Amino acid sequence: MTNGNEKNRIGYRYLFDSKGCSLSSREEAKINLIVSEKYDVQIYFGPKPQHGIQSESNCSKYFIPGEPASFGTVEFKKNADQSSKYGPFFLEIVVSTEANEIVSDNGAIRDLLLKQSEGRRGEFKNIINLVAGIIGLRFHRQFILELIGENVLAWEGEVPAFEYAGTALEILERLPLNDNGIKHLEVIGKKLKTLPYEDMQEYSLIFHWLLRAWHERDILYNFIDLFIPLECVLNMLSNAKISIEDKHKAKTIRASIRKHTGENSKDLLHFFNKLFERLRPTLEEAFIELAQTAKFPGWENDIEAFRNFKRMRNDLFHGRSKDVQHKLSISNKKESREFSDLVERYVNYFFFKDNKVYRSRWRPEIREKDNNENN
């Protein structure tokens, strides 16, 4: 049996290709910092990052069943100057800390250290983000312009071990479009012909963000890009709840405030606008009404899921947390909701007033509520 000791360390690394950057008076620079009294941070500027460089080539982003996929080539170069793809100047940031004590029956301490480091990935990335952000803000964004590698690290003694993860491969579906689909698009096209230009602009913005979400592979950015089109829809529904008469009255009041209140007009307008906004339903109220109108199977659970997704979004935007989940278990634990499915179903309903959003093997099944569940 082997015992881990305090010399064992775990950590994480970011490697940036600092395009156009250099040092004015030397080839390289190394800086050691301590963050929060427990994290050692090593910062390296120069052409020879100490943990080498990995590069991928000819890697597919997608796999379509029945078609060949290229898993490409992953190369590791101990010396970065051997890479023709990146460089010649890099920023490498490594964070490390003492590992928790490990006991192993087979002596595989290094594998256990790597696993421990992987489990603390988010913690380590927070430290690196802090340091890299300061460098980008105070020096220049080009120093951290392109992240080309990140690794979990483990030190059993002096020599580090690391793991490298390549590009994720998304499994797609084979999707033949039939004649009915072509005819359906032609029917939609007839409605688009008479669509007012102002409506076209508003609707286009919704689809702009939906397109971004479909292209985005980063979990956090995908969550943000998905929330925006749903929020656009809910805001449009909220605006529609304010009558034309009330909007006209508000316009008249604003004009009167500007004309008669002098130097206080700006503050009074701000106060009036806050009061007027209270006439609008909140995002949650707008979604509840939308769900009650659509009455999709499991719409009550859709409301509960939306509340949780909205809480994540608020925590994210107000700096309380950057953790998001794309799949949630509902409180009764009998169902779950995926955020992309929720957004697509309700955006589709807003435009087409049905539940005929595209079908996919990846879309979760939502069952009709059993009458016995109400008893």
mmCIF file of C-alpha atoms in Angstrom:
data_model
loop_
_atom_site.group_PDB
_atom_site.id
_atom_site.type_symbol
_atom_site.label_atom_id
_atom_site.label_comp_id
_atom_site.label_asym_id
_atom_site.label_seq_id
_atom_site.Cartn_x
_atom_site.Cartn_y
_atom_site.Cartn_z
ATOM 1 C CA MET A 1 0.000 0.000 0.000
ATOM 2 C CA THR A 2 1.324 3.419 -0.987
ATOM 3 C CA ASN A 3 0.589 6.629 0.865
ATOM 4 C CA GLY A 4 0.442 9.996 -0.860
ATOM 5 C CA ASN A 5 2.549 12.687 0.814
ATOM 6 C CA GLU A 6 2.568 16.432 0.944
ATOM 7 C CA LYS A 7 5.064 16.668 -1.946
ATOM 8 C CA ASN A 8 2.345 15.524 -4.303
ATOM 9 C CA ARG A 9 0.657 18.406 -6.076
ATOM 10 C CA ILE A 10 -2.189 18.837 -8.513
ATOM 11 C CA GLY A 11 -3.082 21.663 -10.839
ATOM 12 C CA TYR A 12 -4.134 22.973 -14.205
ATOM 13 C CA ARG A 13 -2.634 24.798 -17.170
ATOM 14 C CA TYR A 14 -3.764 27.253 -19.844
ATOM 15 C CA LEU A 15 -1.572 27.857 -22.884
ATOM 16 C CA PHE A 16 -2.239 30.923 -25.039
ATOM 17 C CA ASP A 17 -0.861 31.771 -28.464
ATOM 18 C CA SER A 18 -0.061 35.453 -27.848
ATOM 19 C CA LYS A 19 -0.292 36.666 -31.417
ATOM 20 C CA GLY A 20 1.859 39.681 -32.237
ATOM 21 C CA CYS A 21 3.305 39.850 -28.711
ATOM 22 C CA SER A 22 6.896 39.762 -27.500
ATOM 23 C CA LEU A 23 9.143 40.975 -24.693
ATOM 24 C CA SER A 24 11.021 44.182 -25.405
ATOM 25 C CA SER A 25 14.233 43.435 -23.510
ATOM 26 C CA ARG A 26 14.533 39.661 -23.165
ATOM 27 C CA GLU A 27 13.474 36.384 -24.760
ATOM 28 C CA GLU A 28 11.338 35.071 -21.907
ATOM 29 C CA ALA A 29 10.043 35.937 -18.444
ATOM 30 C CA LYS A 30 8.840 33.799 -15.530
ATOM 31 C CA ILE A 31 6.746 35.116 -12.653
ATOM 32 C CA ASN A 32 5.640 33.171 -9.574
ATOM 33 C CA LEU A 33 2.580 34.270 -7.608
ATOM 34 C CA ILE A 34 0.610 32.991 -4.649
ATOM 35 C CA VAL A 35 -3.166 33.469 -4.801
ATOM 36 C CA SER A 36 -5.425 33.273 -1.751
ATOM 37 C CA GLU A 37 -2.493 31.922 0.296
ATOM 38 C CA LYS A 38 -2.854 28.382 -1.093
ATOM 39 C CA TYR A 39 -2.487 28.404 -4.884
ATOM 40 C CA ASP A 40 0.912 28.645 -6.563
ATOM 41 C CA VAL A 41 0.675 30.319 -9.965
ATOM 42 C CA GLN A 42 3.491 30.221 -12.505
ATOM 43 C CA ILE A 43 3.287 32.684 -15.385
ATOM 44 C CA TYR A 44 5.533 32.244 -18.406
ATOM 45 C CA PHE A 45 5.957 34.690 -21.306
ATOM 46 C CA GLY A 46 8.106 33.487 -24.174
ATOM 47 C CA PRO A 47 8.742 30.956 -26.946
ATOM 48 C CA LYS A 48 9.254 27.814 -24.812
ATOM 49 C CA PRO A 49 6.336 26.958 -22.509
ATOM 50 C CA GLN A 50 7.569 24.418 -19.967
ATOM 51 C CA HIS A 51 4.768 21.899 -20.518
ATOM 52 C CA GLY A 52 5.065 21.768 -24.296
ATOM 53 C CA ILE A 53 2.332 22.185 -26.865
ATOM 54 C CA GLN A 54 -0.357 19.951 -28.318
ATOM 55 C CA SER A 55 -1.903 20.471 -31.719
ATOM 56 C CA GLU A 56 -4.715 18.811 -33.646
ATOM 57 C CA SER A 57 -5.114 18.477 -37.377
ATOM 58 C CA ASN A 58 -7.826 17.080 -39.649
ATOM 59 C CA CYS A 59 -10.234 16.448 -36.747
ATOM 60 C CA SER A 60 -13.940 16.248 -37.560
ATOM 61 C CA LYS A 61 -16.374 18.205 -35.392
ATOM 62 C CA TYR A 62 -19.260 15.900 -36.309
ATOM 63 C CA PHE A 63 -19.979 12.228 -36.881
ATOM 64 C CA ILE A 64 -22.781 11.206 -39.241
ATOM 65 C CA PRO A 65 -23.799 7.535 -38.994
ATOM 66 C CA GLY A 66 -22.779 5.626 -42.093
ATOM 67 C CA GLU A 67 -20.178 8.165 -43.146
ATOM 68 C CA PRO A 68 -16.460 8.132 -42.368
ATOM 69 C CA ALA A 69 -15.263 10.477 -39.643
ATOM 70 C CA SER A 70 -11.756 11.802 -39.300
ATOM 71 C CA PHE A 71 -10.417 11.617 -35.783
ATOM 72 C CA GLY A 72 -7.380 13.447 -37.062
ATOM 73 C CA THR A 73 -3.960 13.599 -35.539
ATOM 74 C CA VAL A 74 -3.002 14.877 -32.115
ATOM 75 C CA GLU A 75 0.649 15.801 -31.739
ATOM 76 C CA PHE A 76 2.582 16.702 -28.621
ATOM 77 C CA LYS A 77 5.744 18.755 -28.972
ATOM 78 C CA LYS A 78 7.957 19.182 -25.952
ATOM 79 C CA ASN A 79 9.531 22.190 -27.614
ATOM 80 C CA ALA A 80 6.991 24.678 -28.913
ATOM 81 C CA ASP A 81 9.326 25.853 -31.669
ATOM 82 C CA GLN A 82 8.738 22.475 -33.332
ATOM 83 C CA SER A 83 5.137 23.518 -34.020
ATOM 84 C CA SER A 84 4.486 25.318 -37.284
ATOM 85 C CA LYS A 85 0.862 26.030 -36.373
ATOM 86 C CA TYR A 86 1.354 28.272 -33.323
ATOM 87 C CA GLY A 87 3.837 30.733 -31.914
ATOM 88 C CA PRO A 88 6.446 32.039 -31.775
ATOM 89 C CA PHE A 89 5.331 33.707 -28.513
ATOM 90 C CA PHE A 90 3.208 32.125 -25.796
ATOM 91 C CA LEU A 91 1.652 32.853 -22.427
ATOM 92 C CA GLU A 92 1.505 29.824 -20.143
ATOM 93 C CA ILE A 93 -0.294 29.983 -16.789
ATOM 94 C CA VAL A 94 -0.032 27.034 -14.398
ATOM 95 C CA VAL A 95 -1.839 26.842 -11.063
ATOM 96 C CA SER A 96 -0.992 24.168 -8.502
ATOM 97 C CA THR A 97 -1.678 23.289 -4.890
ATOM 98 C CA GLU A 98 -1.011 20.457 -2.478
ATOM 99 C CA ALA A 99 -2.971 17.299 -3.223
ATOM 100 C CA ASN A 100 -5.229 15.696 -0.675
ATOM 101 C CA GLU A 101 -3.717 12.601 0.885
ATOM 102 C CA ILE A 102 -4.058 9.515 -1.297
ATOM 103 C CA VAL A 103 -3.766 5.851 -0.341
ATOM 104 C CA SER A 104 -3.347 3.287 -3.116
ATOM 105 C CA ASP A 105 -3.227 -0.512 -2.951
ATOM 106 C CA ASN A 106 -1.477 -0.847 -6.293
ATOM 107 C CA GLY A 107 0.862 2.126 -6.226
ATOM 108 C CA ALA A 108 -0.983 4.006 -8.985
ATOM 109 C CA ILE A 109 -0.637 7.331 -7.191
ATOM 110 C CA ARG A 110 -0.200 9.356 -10.371
ATOM 111 C CA ASP A 111 -3.509 8.213 -11.883
ATOM 112 C CA LEU A 112 -5.302 9.054 -8.645
ATOM 113 C CA LEU A 113 -3.663 12.467 -8.554
ATOM 114 C CA LEU A 114 -4.808 13.189 -12.110
ATOM 115 C CA LYS A 115 -8.325 12.128 -11.158
ATOM 116 C CA GLN A 116 -8.217 14.403 -8.110
ATOM 117 C CA SER A 117 -7.017 17.277 -10.279
ATOM 118 C CA GLU A 118 -9.803 16.644 -12.786
ATOM 119 C CA GLY A 119 -12.330 16.828 -9.952
ATOM 120 C CA ARG A 120 -11.047 20.298 -9.048
ATOM 121 C CA ARG A 121 -10.877 21.565 -12.627
ATOM 122 C CA GLY A 122 -13.431 24.334 -12.043
ATOM 123 C CA GLU A 123 -11.585 25.553 -8.940
ATOM 124 C CA PHE A 124 -8.267 25.755 -10.801
ATOM 125 C CA LYS A 125 -9.789 27.425 -13.848
ATOM 126 C CA ASN A 126 -11.192 30.153 -11.604
ATOM 127 C CA ILE A 127 -7.654 31.011 -10.481
ATOM 128 C CA ILE A 128 -6.273 31.015 -14.026
ATOM 129 C CA ASN A 129 -9.193 33.095 -15.309
ATOM 130 C CA LEU A 130 -8.431 35.680 -12.630
ATOM 131 C CA VAL A 131 -4.756 35.946 -13.574
ATOM 132 C CA ALA A 132 -5.309 35.745 -17.348
ATOM 133 C CA GLY A 133 -8.072 38.350 -17.121
ATOM 134 C CA ILE A 134 -5.790 40.778 -15.295
ATOM 135 C CA ILE A 135 -3.071 40.283 -17.928
ATOM 136 C CA GLY A 136 -5.547 40.864 -20.748
ATOM 137 C CA LEU A 137 -7.045 43.933 -19.069
ATOM 138 C CA ARG A 138 -3.818 45.603 -17.936
ATOM 139 C CA PHE A 139 -1.415 44.573 -20.734
ATOM 140 C CA HIS A 140 -3.460 43.721 -23.850
ATOM 141 C CA ARG A 141 -6.088 41.228 -24.947
ATOM 142 C CA GLN A 142 -3.664 39.843 -27.555
ATOM 143 C CA PHE A 143 -1.677 38.119 -24.816
ATOM 144 C CA ILE A 144 -4.688 35.881 -24.165
ATOM 145 C CA LEU A 145 -6.202 36.087 -27.642
ATOM 146 C CA GLU A 146 -6.241 32.369 -28.494
ATOM 147 C CA LEU A 147 -6.421 29.578 -25.939
ATOM 148 C CA ILE A 148 -4.718 26.639 -27.659
ATOM 149 C CA GLY A 149 -4.440 24.149 -24.839
ATOM 150 C CA GLU A 150 -5.529 23.316 -21.315
ATOM 151 C CA ASN A 151 -4.519 20.344 -19.190
ATOM 152 C CA VAL A 152 -4.992 18.841 -15.764
ATOM 153 C CA LEU A 153 -1.614 18.320 -14.110
ATOM 154 C CA ALA A 154 -0.255 16.143 -11.308
ATOM 155 C CA TRP A 155 3.165 16.065 -9.675
ATOM 156 C CA GLU A 156 4.335 12.884 -7.959
ATOM 157 C CA GLY A 157 7.696 14.306 -7.057
ATOM 158 C CA GLU A 158 9.264 16.756 -9.502
ATOM 159 C CA VAL A 159 8.089 15.510 -12.904
ATOM 160 C CA PRO A 160 4.500 16.424 -13.831
ATOM 161 C CA ALA A 161 2.022 14.193 -15.604
ATOM 162 C CA PHE A 162 -0.840 15.648 -17.592
ATOM 163 C CA GLU A 163 -3.923 14.670 -19.534
ATOM 164 C CA TYR A 164 -5.002 16.096 -22.850
ATOM 165 C CA ALA A 165 -8.551 16.179 -24.222
ATOM 166 C CA GLY A 166 -9.115 16.589 -27.936
ATOM 167 C CA THR A 167 -12.020 18.136 -29.811
ATOM 168 C CA ALA A 168 -15.407 16.711 -28.877
ATOM 169 C CA LEU A 169 -17.198 14.833 -31.658
ATOM 170 C CA GLU A 170 -20.922 15.534 -31.974
ATOM 171 C CA ILE A 171 -23.073 12.658 -33.250
ATOM 172 C CA LEU A 172 -25.557 13.868 -35.852
ATOM 173 C CA GLU A 173 -28.571 12.241 -37.496
ATOM 174 C CA ARG A 174 -29.257 11.352 -41.112
ATOM 175 C CA LEU A 175 -32.133 13.624 -42.160
ATOM 176 C CA PRO A 176 -33.788 13.158 -45.573
ATOM 177 C CA LEU A 177 -36.201 16.015 -46.374
ATOM 178 C CA ASN A 178 -39.353 14.777 -48.123
ATOM 179 C CA ASP A 179 -41.743 16.544 -50.504
ATOM 180 C CA ASN A 180 -44.144 17.430 -47.687
ATOM 181 C CA GLY A 181 -41.363 19.409 -46.055
ATOM 182 C CA ILE A 182 -40.713 21.310 -49.287
ATOM 183 C CA LYS A 183 -44.424 22.143 -49.626
ATOM 184 C CA HIS A 184 -44.577 23.258 -45.996
ATOM 185 C CA LEU A 185 -41.753 25.735 -46.549
ATOM 186 C CA GLU A 186 -43.548 27.081 -49.629
ATOM 187 C CA VAL A 187 -46.674 27.698 -47.508
ATOM 188 C CA ILE A 188 -44.623 29.562 -44.913
ATOM 189 C CA GLY A 189 -43.047 31.569 -47.720
ATOM 190 C CA LYS A 190 -46.445 32.940 -48.757
ATOM 191 C CA LYS A 191 -46.932 34.353 -45.243
ATOM 192 C CA LEU A 192 -43.470 35.907 -45.245
ATOM 193 C CA LYS A 193 -44.345 37.845 -48.396
ATOM 194 C CA THR A 194 -46.727 40.145 -46.502
ATOM 195 C CA LEU A 195 -44.783 40.300 -43.238
ATOM 196 C CA PRO A 196 -44.376 43.949 -42.146
ATOM 197 C CA TYR A 197 -40.776 45.127 -42.164
ATOM 198 C CA GLU A 198 -40.842 46.116 -38.475
ATOM 199 C CA ASP A 199 -42.038 42.633 -37.494
ATOM 200 C CA MET A 200 -39.408 41.075 -39.725
ATOM 201 C CA GLN A 201 -36.688 42.961 -37.837
ATOM 202 C CA GLU A 202 -37.967 41.782 -34.446
ATOM 203 C CA TYR A 203 -38.420 38.177 -35.564
ATOM 204 C CA SER A 204 -35.012 38.126 -37.239
ATOM 205 C CA LEU A 205 -33.353 39.057 -33.937
ATOM 206 C CA ILE A 206 -34.938 36.033 -32.252
ATOM 207 C CA PHE A 207 -33.596 33.707 -34.934
ATOM 208 C CA HIS A 208 -30.198 35.416 -34.881
ATOM 209 C CA TRP A 209 -29.684 34.219 -31.310
ATOM 210 C CA LEU A 210 -31.191 30.810 -31.978
ATOM 211 C CA LEU A 211 -28.746 30.316 -34.845
ATOM 212 C CA ARG A 212 -25.870 31.321 -32.576
ATOM 213 C CA ALA A 213 -27.013 28.782 -29.984
ATOM 214 C CA TRP A 214 -27.163 25.975 -32.563
ATOM 215 C CA HIS A 215 -23.596 26.750 -33.663
ATOM 216 C CA GLU A 216 -22.120 27.288 -30.194
ATOM 217 C CA ARG A 217 -20.340 24.348 -28.558
ATOM 218 C CA ASP A 218 -19.270 26.002 -25.322
ATOM 219 C CA ILE A 219 -21.776 25.040 -22.601
ATOM 220 C CA LEU A 220 -21.881 28.454 -20.937
ATOM 221 C CA TYR A 221 -22.186 30.517 -24.120
ATOM 222 C CA ASN A 222 -24.736 28.070 -25.500
ATOM 223 C CA PHE A 223 -26.883 28.626 -22.397
ATOM 224 C CA ILE A 224 -26.728 32.406 -22.831
ATOM 225 C CA ASP A 225 -27.478 32.207 -26.554
ATOM 226 C CA LEU A 226 -30.485 29.977 -25.849
ATOM 227 C CA PHE A 227 -31.945 32.201 -23.154
ATOM 228 C CA ILE A 228 -31.916 35.358 -25.271
ATOM 229 C CA PRO A 229 -34.413 34.241 -27.987
ATOM 230 C CA LEU A 230 -36.837 33.009 -25.323
ATOM 231 C CA GLU A 231 -36.446 36.295 -23.450
ATOM 232 C CA CYS A 232 -37.109 38.205 -26.691
ATOM 233 C CA VAL A 233 -40.346 36.271 -27.164
ATOM 234 C CA LEU A 234 -41.455 36.870 -23.579
ATOM 235 C CA ASN A 235 -40.654 40.583 -23.801
ATOM 236 C CA MET A 236 -42.708 40.873 -26.978
ATOM 237 C CA LEU A 237 -45.622 39.155 -25.257
ATOM 238 C CA SER A 238 -45.228 41.454 -22.242
ATOM 239 C CA ASN A 239 -45.213 44.550 -24.453
ATOM 240 C CA ALA A 240 -48.395 43.371 -26.118
ATOM 241 C CA LYS A 241 -50.113 43.392 -22.716
ATOM 242 C CA ILE A 242 -49.790 47.176 -22.491
ATOM 243 C CA SER A 243 -52.670 48.775 -24.371
ATOM 244 C CA ILE A 244 -52.154 51.320 -27.127
ATOM 245 C CA GLU A 245 -54.091 53.805 -24.993
ATOM 246 C CA ASP A 246 -51.715 53.347 -22.041
ATOM 247 C CA LYS A 247 -48.694 53.701 -24.309
ATOM 248 C CA HIS A 248 -50.151 56.949 -25.714
ATOM 249 C CA LYS A 249 -50.793 58.294 -22.200
ATOM 250 C CA ALA A 250 -47.247 57.425 -21.170
ATOM 251 C CA LYS A 251 -45.874 59.257 -24.205
ATOM 252 C CA THR A 252 -47.915 62.351 -23.299
ATOM 253 C CA ILE A 253 -46.734 62.264 -19.680
ATOM 254 C CA ARG A 254 -43.090 61.974 -20.754
ATOM 255 C CA ALA A 255 -43.478 64.992 -23.044
ATOM 256 C CA SER A 256 -45.037 66.971 -20.206
ATOM 257 C CA ILE A 257 -42.217 66.038 -17.824
ATOM 258 C CA ARG A 258 -39.587 67.195 -20.321
ATOM 259 C CA LYS A 259 -41.417 70.477 -20.900
ATOM 260 C CA HIS A 260 -42.295 71.534 -17.365
ATOM 261 C CA THR A 261 -39.807 70.047 -14.894
ATOM 262 C CA GLY A 262 -36.577 71.729 -15.940
ATOM 263 C CA GLU A 263 -33.367 70.354 -14.479
ATOM 264 C CA ASN A 264 -35.231 67.576 -12.645
ATOM 265 C CA SER A 265 -36.669 66.120 -15.844
ATOM 266 C CA LYS A 266 -34.069 63.361 -16.185
ATOM 267 C CA ASP A 267 -34.651 61.980 -12.681
ATOM 268 C CA LEU A 268 -38.428 62.280 -12.982
ATOM 269 C CA LEU A 269 -38.430 60.506 -16.357
ATOM 270 C CA HIS A 270 -36.355 57.693 -14.893
ATOM 271 C CA PHE A 271 -38.793 57.381 -11.979
ATOM 272 C CA PHE A 272 -41.840 57.429 -14.265
ATOM 273 C CA ASN A 273 -40.365 54.816 -16.601
ATOM 274 C CA LYS A 274 -39.737 52.493 -13.640
ATOM 275 C CA LEU A 275 -43.380 52.866 -12.598
ATOM 276 C CA PHE A 276 -44.600 52.296 -16.154
ATOM 277 C CA GLU A 277 -42.497 49.146 -16.480
ATOM 278 C CA ARG A 278 -44.470 47.646 -13.612
ATOM 279 C CA LEU A 279 -47.473 47.483 -15.918
ATOM 280 C CA ARG A 280 -45.604 44.870 -17.923
ATOM 281 C CA PRO A 281 -45.716 41.250 -16.819
ATOM 282 C CA THR A 282 -42.387 39.903 -15.559
ATOM 283 C CA LEU A 283 -40.534 37.277 -17.582
ATOM 284 C CA GLU A 284 -41.851 34.567 -15.286
ATOM 285 C CA GLU A 285 -45.435 35.833 -15.517
ATOM 286 C CA ALA A 286 -45.155 36.007 -19.315
ATOM 287 C CA PHE A 287 -43.810 32.445 -19.514
ATOM 288 C CA ILE A 288 -46.544 31.116 -17.210
ATOM 289 C CA GLU A 289 -49.207 32.652 -19.432
ATOM 290 C CA LEU A 290 -47.499 31.304 -22.562
ATOM 291 C CA ALA A 291 -47.295 27.794 -21.088
ATOM 292 C CA GLN A 292 -50.921 27.902 -19.946
ATOM 293 C CA THR A 293 -51.998 28.980 -23.425
ATOM 294 C CA ALA A 294 -49.913 26.386 -25.287
ATOM 295 C CA LYS A 295 -50.837 23.578 -22.870
ATOM 296 C CA PHE A 296 -48.086 21.262 -24.051
ATOM 297 C CA PRO A 297 -47.836 17.880 -22.325
ATOM 298 C CA GLY A 298 -46.221 18.525 -18.957
ATOM 299 C CA TRP A 299 -46.598 22.306 -19.200
ATOM 300 C CA GLU A 300 -46.689 22.661 -15.406
ATOM 301 C CA ASN A 301 -43.226 21.112 -15.259
ATOM 302 C CA ASP A 302 -42.113 23.475 -18.025
ATOM 303 C CA ILE A 303 -42.952 26.364 -15.688
ATOM 304 C CA GLU A 304 -40.933 24.873 -12.841
ATOM 305 C CA ALA A 305 -37.998 24.258 -15.180
ATOM 306 C CA PHE A 306 -38.150 27.820 -16.528
ATOM 307 C CA ARG A 307 -37.973 29.225 -12.995
ATOM 308 C CA ASN A 308 -34.788 27.250 -12.367
ATOM 309 C CA PHE A 309 -33.198 28.164 -15.698
ATOM 310 C CA LYS A 310 -34.048 31.837 -15.066
ATOM 311 C CA ARG A 311 -32.427 31.644 -11.635
ATOM 312 C CA MET A 312 -29.230 30.294 -13.238
ATOM 313 C CA ARG A 313 -29.302 33.100 -15.782
ATOM 314 C CA ASN A 314 -29.746 35.727 -13.053
ATOM 315 C CA ASP A 315 -26.934 34.225 -10.962
ATOM 316 C CA LEU A 316 -24.729 34.290 -14.048
ATOM 317 C CA PHE A 317 -25.494 37.874 -15.057
ATOM 318 C CA HIS A 318 -25.229 39.235 -11.508
ATOM 319 C CA GLY A 319 -21.900 37.553 -10.840
ATOM 320 C CA ARG A 320 -23.137 35.119 -8.208
ATOM 321 C CA SER A 321 -22.245 31.966 -10.132
ATOM 322 C CA LYS A 322 -21.111 30.842 -13.569
ATOM 323 C CA ASP A 323 -22.411 27.291 -13.169
ATOM 324 C CA VAL A 324 -25.234 26.389 -15.534
ATOM 325 C CA GLN A 325 -27.077 23.156 -16.206
ATOM 326 C CA HIS A 326 -28.741 22.277 -19.483
ATOM 327 C CA LYS A 327 -30.768 19.417 -18.018
ATOM 328 C CA LEU A 328 -32.828 19.609 -14.826
ATOM 329 C CA SER A 329 -34.774 17.071 -12.838
ATOM 330 C CA ILE A 330 -38.237 18.307 -11.933
ATOM 331 C CA SER A 331 -39.148 18.288 -8.240
ATOM 332 C CA ASN A 332 -41.277 15.164 -8.530
ATOM 333 C CA LYS A 333 -38.191 13.403 -10.009
ATOM 334 C CA LYS A 334 -40.345 11.674 -12.622
ATOM 335 C CA GLU A 335 -39.358 13.981 -15.460
ATOM 336 C CA SER A 336 -36.521 16.165 -16.586
ATOM 337 C CA ARG A 337 -36.293 19.177 -18.855
ATOM 338 C CA GLU A 338 -33.554 20.135 -21.300
ATOM 339 C CA PHE A 339 -33.103 23.836 -21.840
ATOM 340 C CA SER A 340 -32.655 23.664 -25.611
ATOM 341 C CA ASP A 341 -35.866 21.639 -25.953
ATOM 342 C CA LEU A 342 -37.795 24.091 -23.762
ATOM 343 C CA VAL A 343 -36.606 27.098 -25.746
ATOM 344 C CA GLU A 344 -37.232 25.540 -29.161
ATOM 345 C CA ARG A 345 -40.743 24.355 -28.281
ATOM 346 C CA TYR A 346 -41.914 27.734 -26.993
ATOM 347 C CA VAL A 347 -40.208 29.834 -29.654
ATOM 348 C CA ASN A 348 -41.838 27.550 -32.220
ATOM 349 C CA TYR A 349 -45.233 28.011 -30.532
ATOM 350 C CA PHE A 350 -44.832 31.787 -30.560
ATOM 351 C CA PHE A 351 -44.440 31.755 -34.332
ATOM 352 C CA PHE A 352 -46.562 28.809 -35.477
ATOM 353 C CA LYS A 353 -49.019 28.148 -32.616
ATOM 354 C CA ASP A 354 -48.347 24.401 -32.603
ATOM 355 C CA ASN A 355 -45.970 21.839 -31.120
ATOM 356 C CA LYS A 356 -44.493 20.722 -34.442
ATOM 357 C CA VAL A 357 -40.925 21.673 -33.631
ATOM 358 C CA TYR A 358 -38.421 19.490 -35.478
ATOM 359 C CA ARG A 359 -38.235 15.887 -34.282
ATOM 360 C CA SER A 360 -34.964 14.394 -33.150
ATOM 361 C CA ARG A 361 -33.754 11.230 -31.477
ATOM 362 C CA TRP A 362 -32.069 13.526 -28.960
ATOM 363 C CA ARG A 363 -35.241 15.395 -28.023
ATOM 364 C CA PRO A 364 -36.560 14.108 -24.669
ATOM 365 C CA GLU A 365 -39.973 12.486 -24.546
ATOM 366 C CA ILE A 366 -42.503 14.318 -22.393
ATOM 367 C CA ARG A 367 -45.446 12.203 -21.377
ATOM 368 C CA GLU A 368 -49.013 13.322 -20.904
ATOM 369 C CA LYS A 369 -49.889 13.830 -17.264
ATOM 370 C CA ASP A 370 -51.685 10.844 -15.775
ATOM 371 C CA ASN A 371 -55.032 11.778 -14.243
ATOM 372 C CA ASN A 372 -54.115 9.659 -11.199
ATOM 373 C CA GLU A 373 -51.285 12.085 -10.465
ATOM 374 C CA ASN A 374 -53.844 14.736 -9.586
ATOM 375 C CA ASN A 375 -55.341 12.568 -6.852
#
